[in-house]
Short mmCIF file of N, CA, C and O in Angstrom, two decimals:
data_model
loop_
_atom_site.label_atom_id
_atom_site.label_comp_id
_atom_site.label_asym_id
_atom_site.label_seq_id
_atom_site.Cartn_x
_atom_site.Cartn_y
_atom_site.Cartn_z
N MET A 1051 13.50 -39.56 -27.98
CA MET A 1051 12.36 -39.05 -28.73
C MET A 1051 12.89 -38.13 -29.84
O MET A 1051 13.68 -37.24 -29.58
N ASP A 1052 12.44 -38.37 -31.07
CA ASP A 1052 12.88 -37.50 -32.16
C ASP A 1052 11.96 -36.27 -32.24
O ASP A 1052 10.96 -36.16 -31.51
N GLU A 1053 12.30 -35.36 -33.14
CA GLU A 1053 11.56 -34.10 -33.24
C GLU A 1053 10.09 -34.31 -33.60
O GLU A 1053 9.21 -33.62 -33.09
N GLN A 1054 9.81 -35.27 -34.48
CA GLN A 1054 8.42 -35.53 -34.86
C GLN A 1054 7.62 -36.09 -33.69
O GLN A 1054 6.49 -35.69 -33.46
N ASP A 1055 8.24 -36.99 -32.93
CA ASP A 1055 7.56 -37.53 -31.74
C ASP A 1055 7.30 -36.43 -30.73
O ASP A 1055 6.23 -36.37 -30.12
N ARG A 1056 8.28 -35.55 -30.54
CA ARG A 1056 8.13 -34.44 -29.60
C ARG A 1056 7.00 -33.51 -30.06
O ARG A 1056 6.19 -33.06 -29.26
N TYR A 1057 6.94 -33.26 -31.37
CA TYR A 1057 5.87 -32.42 -31.92
C TYR A 1057 4.51 -33.09 -31.70
O TYR A 1057 3.56 -32.44 -31.24
N ASP A 1058 4.41 -34.36 -32.03
CA ASP A 1058 3.14 -35.08 -31.87
C ASP A 1058 2.69 -35.12 -30.41
O ASP A 1058 1.51 -34.89 -30.11
N THR A 1059 3.62 -35.37 -29.51
CA THR A 1059 3.33 -35.38 -28.08
C THR A 1059 2.90 -33.98 -27.64
O THR A 1059 1.93 -33.83 -26.88
N GLY A 1060 3.61 -32.98 -28.12
CA GLY A 1060 3.29 -31.60 -27.78
C GLY A 1060 1.93 -31.18 -28.29
O GLY A 1060 1.17 -30.51 -27.59
N MET A 1061 1.60 -31.58 -29.50
CA MET A 1061 0.30 -31.21 -30.06
C MET A 1061 -0.84 -31.87 -29.28
O MET A 1061 -1.85 -31.24 -28.98
N ALA A 1062 -0.63 -33.12 -28.90
CA ALA A 1062 -1.65 -33.81 -28.10
C ALA A 1062 -1.84 -33.10 -26.76
O ALA A 1062 -2.96 -32.88 -26.30
N ARG A 1063 -0.74 -32.72 -26.11
CA ARG A 1063 -0.82 -32.04 -24.82
C ARG A 1063 -1.45 -30.66 -24.97
O ARG A 1063 -2.27 -30.23 -24.15
N ARG A 1064 -1.04 -29.95 -26.01
CA ARG A 1064 -1.59 -28.62 -26.28
C ARG A 1064 -3.11 -28.70 -26.43
O ARG A 1064 -3.84 -27.88 -25.90
N ARG A 1065 -3.58 -29.72 -27.14
CA ARG A 1065 -5.03 -29.90 -27.32
C ARG A 1065 -5.72 -30.23 -26.00
O ARG A 1065 -6.82 -29.75 -25.74
N GLU A 1066 -5.08 -31.04 -25.16
CA GLU A 1066 -5.65 -31.37 -23.84
C GLU A 1066 -5.79 -30.13 -22.98
O GLU A 1066 -6.78 -29.96 -22.28
N VAL A 1067 -4.78 -29.26 -23.00
CA VAL A 1067 -4.76 -28.10 -22.12
C VAL A 1067 -5.62 -26.97 -22.65
O VAL A 1067 -6.39 -26.36 -21.89
N LEU A 1068 -5.51 -26.67 -23.94
CA LEU A 1068 -6.20 -25.51 -24.50
C LEU A 1068 -7.53 -25.83 -25.17
O LEU A 1068 -8.33 -24.93 -25.39
N GLY A 1069 -7.73 -27.09 -25.53
CA GLY A 1069 -8.94 -27.50 -26.23
C GLY A 1069 -8.75 -27.49 -27.73
O GLY A 1069 -7.96 -26.72 -28.28
N ASN A 1070 -9.46 -28.38 -28.39
CA ASN A 1070 -9.33 -28.53 -29.84
C ASN A 1070 -9.68 -27.26 -30.60
O ASN A 1070 -8.99 -26.89 -31.55
N ALA A 1071 -10.75 -26.59 -30.21
CA ALA A 1071 -11.19 -25.39 -30.94
C ALA A 1071 -10.09 -24.32 -30.94
O ALA A 1071 -9.81 -23.71 -31.98
N TRP A 1072 -9.48 -24.11 -29.79
CA TRP A 1072 -8.44 -23.08 -29.69
C TRP A 1072 -7.23 -23.47 -30.53
O TRP A 1072 -6.68 -22.64 -31.27
N VAL A 1073 -6.81 -24.71 -30.44
CA VAL A 1073 -5.63 -25.16 -31.19
C VAL A 1073 -5.92 -25.16 -32.69
O VAL A 1073 -5.07 -24.76 -33.49
N ASP A 1074 -7.12 -25.56 -33.07
CA ASP A 1074 -7.49 -25.53 -34.49
C ASP A 1074 -7.43 -24.10 -35.03
O ASP A 1074 -6.97 -23.86 -36.14
N LYS A 1075 -7.89 -23.15 -34.23
CA LYS A 1075 -7.84 -21.74 -34.63
C LYS A 1075 -6.39 -21.28 -34.79
O LYS A 1075 -6.05 -20.61 -35.77
N ALA A 1076 -5.55 -21.64 -33.84
CA ALA A 1076 -4.13 -21.25 -33.92
C ALA A 1076 -3.46 -21.91 -35.12
O ALA A 1076 -2.66 -21.27 -35.83
N THR A 1077 -3.76 -23.16 -35.36
CA THR A 1077 -3.18 -23.88 -36.48
C THR A 1077 -3.63 -23.27 -37.81
O THR A 1077 -2.84 -23.13 -38.74
N ALA A 1078 -4.88 -22.89 -37.88
CA ALA A 1078 -5.40 -22.28 -39.11
C ALA A 1078 -4.77 -20.93 -39.40
O ALA A 1078 -4.71 -20.51 -40.56
N SER A 1079 -4.27 -20.26 -38.36
CA SER A 1079 -3.67 -18.94 -38.57
C SER A 1079 -2.15 -19.03 -38.80
O SER A 1079 -1.48 -18.00 -38.85
N LYS A 1080 -1.65 -20.25 -38.96
CA LYS A 1080 -0.23 -20.42 -39.26
C LYS A 1080 0.07 -19.86 -40.64
O LYS A 1080 -0.70 -20.06 -41.58
N THR A 1081 1.18 -19.16 -40.75
CA THR A 1081 1.62 -18.59 -42.02
C THR A 1081 3.06 -19.03 -42.27
O THR A 1081 3.72 -19.54 -41.34
N PRO A 1082 3.57 -18.83 -43.47
CA PRO A 1082 4.98 -19.13 -43.70
C PRO A 1082 5.90 -18.35 -42.74
O PRO A 1082 6.96 -18.83 -42.36
N PHE A 1083 5.45 -17.16 -42.34
CA PHE A 1083 6.25 -16.33 -41.44
C PHE A 1083 6.33 -16.91 -40.03
O PHE A 1083 7.38 -16.92 -39.40
N ASN A 1084 5.20 -17.41 -39.47
CA ASN A 1084 5.20 -17.86 -38.07
C ASN A 1084 5.17 -19.38 -37.90
O ASN A 1084 5.17 -19.87 -36.78
N ALA A 1085 5.15 -20.14 -38.98
CA ALA A 1085 5.03 -21.60 -38.89
C ALA A 1085 6.15 -22.24 -38.07
O ALA A 1085 5.88 -23.10 -37.23
N GLU A 1086 7.38 -21.83 -38.31
CA GLU A 1086 8.49 -22.42 -37.55
C GLU A 1086 8.36 -22.15 -36.06
O GLU A 1086 8.65 -23.02 -35.24
N PHE A 1087 7.90 -20.96 -35.70
CA PHE A 1087 7.71 -20.62 -34.29
C PHE A 1087 6.60 -21.47 -33.69
O PHE A 1087 6.75 -22.01 -32.59
N GLN A 1088 5.49 -21.63 -34.41
CA GLN A 1088 4.39 -22.47 -33.92
C GLN A 1088 4.86 -23.91 -33.70
O GLN A 1088 4.51 -24.54 -32.70
N GLU A 1089 5.64 -24.43 -34.61
CA GLU A 1089 6.17 -25.78 -34.45
C GLU A 1089 7.15 -25.86 -33.28
O GLU A 1089 7.14 -26.83 -32.52
N PHE A 1090 7.96 -24.83 -33.11
CA PHE A 1090 8.91 -24.75 -32.00
C PHE A 1090 8.20 -24.79 -30.66
O PHE A 1090 8.54 -25.60 -29.78
N ILE A 1091 7.16 -23.94 -30.48
CA ILE A 1091 6.49 -23.94 -29.18
C ILE A 1091 5.72 -25.23 -28.96
O ILE A 1091 5.57 -25.68 -27.82
N THR A 1092 5.23 -25.83 -30.03
CA THR A 1092 4.53 -27.11 -29.87
C THR A 1092 5.51 -28.18 -29.40
O THR A 1092 5.21 -28.96 -28.49
N ARG A 1093 6.69 -28.22 -29.98
CA ARG A 1093 7.70 -29.23 -29.58
C ARG A 1093 8.21 -28.99 -28.17
O ARG A 1093 8.32 -29.92 -27.38
N TYR A 1094 8.55 -27.75 -27.85
CA TYR A 1094 9.25 -27.50 -26.60
C TYR A 1094 8.36 -27.06 -25.45
O TYR A 1094 8.46 -27.63 -24.36
N ALA A 1095 7.50 -26.08 -25.65
CA ALA A 1095 6.62 -25.68 -24.54
C ALA A 1095 5.66 -26.82 -24.19
O ALA A 1095 5.52 -27.18 -23.02
N TRP A 1096 5.04 -27.38 -25.22
CA TRP A 1096 4.02 -28.40 -24.99
C TRP A 1096 4.61 -29.81 -24.94
O TRP A 1096 4.19 -30.63 -24.12
N GLY A 1097 5.56 -30.13 -25.80
CA GLY A 1097 6.12 -31.48 -25.87
C GLY A 1097 7.20 -31.77 -24.85
O GLY A 1097 7.45 -32.93 -24.53
N GLU A 1098 7.83 -30.74 -24.32
CA GLU A 1098 8.88 -30.93 -23.30
C GLU A 1098 8.42 -30.47 -21.92
O GLU A 1098 8.44 -31.24 -20.98
N VAL A 1099 8.01 -29.22 -21.80
CA VAL A 1099 7.72 -28.65 -20.48
C VAL A 1099 6.39 -29.14 -19.91
O VAL A 1099 6.33 -29.62 -18.78
N TRP A 1100 5.30 -29.02 -20.68
CA TRP A 1100 3.98 -29.40 -20.17
C TRP A 1100 3.84 -30.91 -19.98
O TRP A 1100 2.87 -31.36 -19.36
N THR A 1101 4.76 -31.70 -20.46
CA THR A 1101 4.68 -33.16 -20.28
C THR A 1101 5.61 -33.67 -19.19
O THR A 1101 5.64 -34.86 -18.93
N ARG A 1102 6.34 -32.78 -18.56
CA ARG A 1102 7.24 -33.22 -17.48
C ARG A 1102 6.42 -33.79 -16.33
O ARG A 1102 5.31 -33.32 -16.06
N PRO A 1103 6.95 -34.78 -15.63
CA PRO A 1103 6.13 -35.49 -14.63
C PRO A 1103 6.02 -34.82 -13.26
O PRO A 1103 5.13 -35.18 -12.49
N HIS A 1104 6.85 -33.86 -12.94
CA HIS A 1104 6.90 -33.37 -11.56
C HIS A 1104 5.60 -32.69 -11.11
O HIS A 1104 5.04 -33.03 -10.07
N TYR A 1105 5.13 -31.70 -11.86
CA TYR A 1105 3.91 -30.98 -11.49
C TYR A 1105 2.71 -31.52 -12.25
O TYR A 1105 2.82 -31.87 -13.42
N ASP A 1106 1.57 -31.54 -11.60
CA ASP A 1106 0.36 -31.95 -12.29
C ASP A 1106 -0.15 -30.77 -13.13
O ASP A 1106 0.33 -29.64 -13.03
N GLU A 1107 -1.14 -31.06 -13.97
CA GLU A 1107 -1.66 -30.05 -14.89
C GLU A 1107 -2.24 -28.85 -14.15
O GLU A 1107 -2.04 -27.71 -14.55
N ARG A 1108 -2.95 -29.08 -13.06
CA ARG A 1108 -3.56 -27.99 -12.31
C ARG A 1108 -2.49 -27.02 -11.80
O ARG A 1108 -2.63 -25.81 -11.93
N THR A 1109 -1.41 -27.56 -11.25
CA THR A 1109 -0.33 -26.71 -10.74
C THR A 1109 0.30 -25.92 -11.88
O THR A 1109 0.56 -24.72 -11.73
N ARG A 1110 0.52 -26.56 -13.00
CA ARG A 1110 1.09 -25.85 -14.16
C ARG A 1110 0.16 -24.72 -14.61
O ARG A 1110 0.62 -23.62 -14.94
N ARG A 1111 -1.14 -24.98 -14.61
CA ARG A 1111 -2.09 -23.93 -15.01
C ARG A 1111 -2.01 -22.74 -14.05
O ARG A 1111 -2.02 -21.58 -14.48
N VAL A 1112 -1.96 -23.01 -12.75
CA VAL A 1112 -1.86 -21.92 -11.76
C VAL A 1112 -0.58 -21.12 -11.99
O VAL A 1112 -0.61 -19.88 -11.99
N LEU A 1113 0.52 -21.82 -12.22
CA LEU A 1113 1.79 -21.13 -12.46
C LEU A 1113 1.73 -20.24 -13.70
O LEU A 1113 2.19 -19.09 -13.68
N VAL A 1114 1.16 -20.76 -14.76
CA VAL A 1114 1.10 -19.99 -16.01
C VAL A 1114 0.18 -18.78 -15.86
O VAL A 1114 0.54 -17.67 -16.27
N ILE A 1115 -0.98 -18.96 -15.28
CA ILE A 1115 -1.90 -17.83 -15.10
C ILE A 1115 -1.25 -16.76 -14.24
O ILE A 1115 -1.29 -15.57 -14.57
N GLY A 1116 -0.63 -17.16 -13.14
CA GLY A 1116 0.05 -16.19 -12.27
C GLY A 1116 1.20 -15.49 -12.97
O GLY A 1116 1.41 -14.29 -12.79
N THR A 1117 1.94 -16.22 -13.78
CA THR A 1117 3.07 -15.63 -14.49
C THR A 1117 2.60 -14.64 -15.55
O THR A 1117 3.17 -13.56 -15.71
N MET A 1118 1.56 -14.99 -16.28
CA MET A 1118 1.05 -14.07 -17.31
C MET A 1118 0.53 -12.79 -16.67
O MET A 1118 0.73 -11.70 -17.21
N LEU A 1119 -0.10 -12.91 -15.49
CA LEU A 1119 -0.53 -11.73 -14.76
C LEU A 1119 0.68 -10.88 -14.39
O LEU A 1119 0.70 -9.67 -14.62
N ALA A 1120 1.71 -11.52 -13.86
CA ALA A 1120 2.91 -10.80 -13.41
C ALA A 1120 3.60 -10.07 -14.56
O ALA A 1120 4.17 -8.99 -14.37
N LEU A 1121 3.56 -10.67 -15.73
CA LEU A 1121 4.26 -10.09 -16.89
C LEU A 1121 3.39 -9.18 -17.75
O LEU A 1121 3.84 -8.69 -18.77
N ASP A 1122 2.13 -8.97 -17.33
CA ASP A 1122 1.20 -8.15 -18.12
C ASP A 1122 1.00 -8.68 -19.53
O ASP A 1122 0.88 -7.93 -20.49
N LYS A 1123 0.95 -9.98 -19.67
CA LYS A 1123 0.72 -10.62 -20.97
C LYS A 1123 -0.74 -11.01 -21.05
O LYS A 1123 -1.13 -12.16 -20.86
N TRP A 1124 -1.60 -10.03 -21.32
CA TRP A 1124 -3.03 -10.20 -21.14
C TRP A 1124 -3.68 -11.13 -22.15
O TRP A 1124 -4.63 -11.84 -21.81
N ALA A 1125 -3.19 -11.18 -23.37
CA ALA A 1125 -3.77 -12.12 -24.34
C ALA A 1125 -3.51 -13.56 -23.89
O ALA A 1125 -4.40 -14.41 -23.91
N GLU A 1126 -2.30 -13.84 -23.44
CA GLU A 1126 -1.96 -15.17 -22.94
C GLU A 1126 -2.69 -15.47 -21.63
O GLU A 1126 -3.13 -16.58 -21.39
N PHE A 1127 -2.80 -14.46 -20.77
CA PHE A 1127 -3.55 -14.60 -19.52
C PHE A 1127 -4.99 -15.03 -19.83
O PHE A 1127 -5.49 -16.02 -19.29
N ARG A 1128 -5.64 -14.31 -20.74
CA ARG A 1128 -7.03 -14.63 -21.10
C ARG A 1128 -7.13 -16.05 -21.69
O ARG A 1128 -8.04 -16.79 -21.35
N MET A 1129 -6.18 -16.40 -22.56
CA MET A 1129 -6.21 -17.73 -23.17
C MET A 1129 -6.12 -18.81 -22.10
O MET A 1129 -6.87 -19.78 -22.13
N HIS A 1130 -5.21 -18.65 -21.13
CA HIS A 1130 -5.03 -19.67 -20.11
C HIS A 1130 -6.15 -19.67 -19.07
O HIS A 1130 -6.50 -20.73 -18.54
N VAL A 1131 -6.73 -18.51 -18.79
CA VAL A 1131 -7.91 -18.47 -17.92
C VAL A 1131 -9.05 -19.22 -18.59
O VAL A 1131 -9.71 -20.06 -17.97
N ARG A 1132 -9.28 -18.92 -19.86
CA ARG A 1132 -10.36 -19.59 -20.61
C ARG A 1132 -10.12 -21.11 -20.61
O ARG A 1132 -11.03 -21.89 -20.33
N ALA A 1133 -8.90 -21.52 -20.91
CA ALA A 1133 -8.59 -22.96 -20.96
C ALA A 1133 -8.77 -23.60 -19.59
O ALA A 1133 -9.28 -24.72 -19.49
N ALA A 1134 -8.37 -22.91 -18.53
CA ALA A 1134 -8.53 -23.47 -17.18
C ALA A 1134 -10.00 -23.67 -16.85
O ALA A 1134 -10.38 -24.68 -16.26
N LEU A 1135 -10.83 -22.72 -17.24
CA LEU A 1135 -12.26 -22.80 -16.95
C LEU A 1135 -12.98 -23.82 -17.84
O LEU A 1135 -13.85 -24.54 -17.36
N VAL A 1136 -12.61 -23.89 -19.10
CA VAL A 1136 -13.32 -24.75 -20.05
C VAL A 1136 -12.76 -26.16 -20.06
O VAL A 1136 -13.51 -27.14 -20.06
N GLU A 1137 -11.45 -26.29 -20.07
CA GLU A 1137 -10.80 -27.59 -20.22
C GLU A 1137 -10.24 -28.16 -18.91
O GLU A 1137 -10.07 -29.36 -18.78
N GLY A 1138 -9.92 -27.27 -17.97
CA GLY A 1138 -9.17 -27.69 -16.80
C GLY A 1138 -9.94 -27.91 -15.52
O GLY A 1138 -9.36 -28.23 -14.48
N GLY A 1139 -11.26 -27.70 -15.56
CA GLY A 1139 -12.06 -27.93 -14.36
C GLY A 1139 -11.96 -26.84 -13.31
O GLY A 1139 -12.39 -27.03 -12.17
N PHE A 1140 -11.41 -25.69 -13.66
CA PHE A 1140 -11.32 -24.58 -12.72
C PHE A 1140 -12.67 -23.88 -12.62
O PHE A 1140 -13.46 -23.91 -13.56
N THR A 1141 -12.90 -23.25 -11.49
CA THR A 1141 -14.08 -22.43 -11.28
C THR A 1141 -13.66 -20.97 -11.28
O THR A 1141 -12.47 -20.66 -11.10
N PRO A 1142 -14.62 -20.06 -11.42
CA PRO A 1142 -14.27 -18.65 -11.26
C PRO A 1142 -13.60 -18.36 -9.91
O PRO A 1142 -12.70 -17.52 -9.83
N ASP A 1143 -14.01 -19.06 -8.86
CA ASP A 1143 -13.37 -18.86 -7.55
C ASP A 1143 -11.90 -19.28 -7.58
O ASP A 1143 -11.06 -18.66 -6.90
N ASP A 1144 -11.57 -20.32 -8.32
CA ASP A 1144 -10.16 -20.72 -8.46
C ASP A 1144 -9.35 -19.58 -9.09
O ASP A 1144 -8.25 -19.26 -8.63
N ILE A 1145 -9.90 -18.99 -10.14
CA ILE A 1145 -9.21 -17.89 -10.83
C ILE A 1145 -9.08 -16.70 -9.88
O ILE A 1145 -8.02 -16.07 -9.79
N LYS A 1146 -10.15 -16.40 -9.15
CA LYS A 1146 -10.12 -15.31 -8.18
C LYS A 1146 -9.00 -15.49 -7.18
O LYS A 1146 -8.25 -14.55 -6.87
N GLU A 1147 -8.84 -16.70 -6.66
CA GLU A 1147 -7.79 -16.95 -5.66
C GLU A 1147 -6.39 -16.79 -6.24
O GLU A 1147 -5.49 -16.32 -5.55
N ILE A 1148 -6.20 -17.18 -7.49
CA ILE A 1148 -4.90 -16.96 -8.13
C ILE A 1148 -4.61 -15.46 -8.20
O ILE A 1148 -3.51 -15.01 -7.86
N ILE A 1149 -5.60 -14.69 -8.61
CA ILE A 1149 -5.40 -13.24 -8.74
C ILE A 1149 -5.13 -12.59 -7.39
O ILE A 1149 -4.23 -11.75 -7.27
N ILE A 1150 -5.87 -12.98 -6.38
CA ILE A 1150 -5.64 -12.40 -5.04
C ILE A 1150 -4.24 -12.74 -4.55
O ILE A 1150 -3.54 -11.88 -4.00
N GLN A 1151 -3.80 -13.98 -4.74
CA GLN A 1151 -2.45 -14.37 -4.34
C GLN A 1151 -1.41 -13.51 -5.06
O GLN A 1151 -0.46 -13.01 -4.46
N GLN A 1152 -1.61 -13.31 -6.35
CA GLN A 1152 -0.66 -12.54 -7.15
C GLN A 1152 -0.69 -11.06 -6.79
O GLN A 1152 0.32 -10.37 -6.99
N ALA A 1153 -1.80 -10.57 -6.28
CA ALA A 1153 -1.88 -9.15 -5.92
C ALA A 1153 -0.79 -8.76 -4.93
O ALA A 1153 -0.22 -7.67 -5.02
N ILE A 1154 -0.47 -9.65 -4.00
CA ILE A 1154 0.55 -9.36 -3.00
C ILE A 1154 1.94 -9.27 -3.63
O ILE A 1154 2.74 -8.43 -3.28
N TYR A 1155 2.22 -10.13 -4.60
CA TYR A 1155 3.56 -10.23 -5.17
C TYR A 1155 3.74 -9.43 -6.45
O TYR A 1155 4.86 -9.07 -6.80
N CYS A 1156 2.65 -9.14 -7.14
CA CYS A 1156 2.73 -8.45 -8.43
C CYS A 1156 2.16 -7.04 -8.38
O CYS A 1156 2.36 -6.27 -9.31
N GLY A 1157 1.42 -6.74 -7.34
CA GLY A 1157 0.84 -5.42 -7.19
C GLY A 1157 -0.65 -5.39 -7.43
O GLY A 1157 -1.19 -6.17 -8.22
N VAL A 1158 -1.29 -4.48 -6.73
CA VAL A 1158 -2.73 -4.32 -6.82
C VAL A 1158 -3.15 -3.85 -8.23
O VAL A 1158 -4.15 -4.35 -8.75
N PRO A 1159 -2.43 -2.94 -8.89
CA PRO A 1159 -2.86 -2.56 -10.24
C PRO A 1159 -2.89 -3.74 -11.21
O PRO A 1159 -3.83 -3.86 -12.01
N ALA A 1160 -1.91 -4.63 -11.14
CA ALA A 1160 -1.92 -5.81 -12.01
C ALA A 1160 -3.10 -6.72 -11.68
O ALA A 1160 -3.78 -7.22 -12.57
N ALA A 1161 -3.35 -6.91 -10.41
CA ALA A 1161 -4.48 -7.75 -10.00
C ALA A 1161 -5.80 -7.11 -10.40
O ALA A 1161 -6.73 -7.81 -10.84
N ASN A 1162 -5.91 -5.80 -10.26
CA ASN A 1162 -7.12 -5.10 -10.65
C ASN A 1162 -7.40 -5.33 -12.14
O ASN A 1162 -8.53 -5.64 -12.53
N HIS A 1163 -6.38 -5.21 -12.95
CA HIS A 1163 -6.55 -5.44 -14.39
C HIS A 1163 -6.86 -6.92 -14.66
O HIS A 1163 -7.68 -7.24 -15.53
N ALA A 1164 -6.24 -7.81 -13.92
CA ALA A 1164 -6.50 -9.24 -14.09
C ALA A 1164 -7.96 -9.57 -13.77
O ALA A 1164 -8.57 -10.40 -14.46
N PHE A 1165 -8.52 -8.94 -12.76
CA PHE A 1165 -9.94 -9.17 -12.46
C PHE A 1165 -10.81 -8.72 -13.63
O PHE A 1165 -11.79 -9.40 -13.97
N LYS A 1166 -10.45 -7.62 -14.26
CA LYS A 1166 -11.21 -7.16 -15.43
C LYS A 1166 -11.11 -8.17 -16.56
O LYS A 1166 -12.10 -8.58 -17.14
N GLU A 1167 -9.88 -8.59 -16.88
CA GLU A 1167 -9.67 -9.53 -17.99
C GLU A 1167 -10.35 -10.88 -17.71
O GLU A 1167 -11.03 -11.43 -18.58
N ALA A 1168 -10.14 -11.40 -16.51
CA ALA A 1168 -10.74 -12.69 -16.16
C ALA A 1168 -12.26 -12.58 -16.12
O ALA A 1168 -12.97 -13.49 -16.57
N GLY A 1169 -12.77 -11.47 -15.61
CA GLY A 1169 -14.22 -11.26 -15.58
C GLY A 1169 -14.82 -11.26 -16.97
O GLY A 1169 -15.90 -11.83 -17.19
N ASP A 1170 -14.12 -10.66 -17.93
CA ASP A 1170 -14.59 -10.67 -19.31
C ASP A 1170 -14.63 -12.10 -19.86
O ASP A 1170 -15.59 -12.48 -20.52
N VAL A 1171 -13.60 -12.86 -19.58
CA VAL A 1171 -13.55 -14.26 -20.04
C VAL A 1171 -14.69 -15.07 -19.41
O VAL A 1171 -15.40 -15.82 -20.09
N ILE A 1172 -14.86 -14.90 -18.12
CA ILE A 1172 -15.91 -15.63 -17.39
C ILE A 1172 -17.28 -15.31 -17.99
O ILE A 1172 -18.09 -16.20 -18.22
N ALA A 1173 -17.51 -14.04 -18.29
CA ALA A 1173 -18.79 -13.66 -18.90
C ALA A 1173 -18.92 -14.22 -20.31
O ALA A 1173 -20.00 -14.70 -20.68
N GLU A 1174 -17.84 -14.19 -21.08
CA GLU A 1174 -17.87 -14.70 -22.47
C GLU A 1174 -18.26 -16.17 -22.52
O GLU A 1174 -18.95 -16.59 -23.43
N ILE A 1175 -17.76 -16.94 -21.56
CA ILE A 1175 -18.04 -18.38 -21.61
C ILE A 1175 -19.24 -18.76 -20.76
O ILE A 1175 -19.59 -19.94 -20.66
N GLY A 1176 -19.87 -17.75 -20.15
CA GLY A 1176 -21.10 -18.00 -19.41
C GLY A 1176 -20.94 -18.70 -18.09
O GLY A 1176 -21.81 -19.46 -17.67
N LYS A 1177 -19.83 -18.41 -17.39
CA LYS A 1177 -19.60 -19.06 -16.08
C LYS A 1177 -19.88 -18.11 -14.92
O LYS A 1177 -19.45 -18.38 -13.82
N THR A 1178 -20.60 -17.03 -15.16
CA THR A 1178 -20.88 -16.06 -14.10
C THR A 1178 -21.91 -16.58 -13.14
O THR A 1178 -22.67 -17.45 -13.39
#
């Protein structure tokens, strides 16, 4: 697979996981400063990692949400929670269970904050 094929595959996967509206917004905010980075993550995060055959999409979503919680990356956490709920068929209870699981390994303060962030997303998209 050449770089263009990897980019095209990555963009298709990115759209499947995050939704067209989110990807269109990210693409529209591309600048000369961040364009190479956006293309890089599209080729490698989406075109290489998210397309690997071992784990299904649901498992990858759980891993990413849990990792973003663990790393205190709240903007990415919110983005992936939103995508899981809107594009991935997750329910608020699915998100709750991820957070509770992570509370044991990442700490109660991180989980407490994750409940706040996820609760805001759930309310924003009307899944309460």
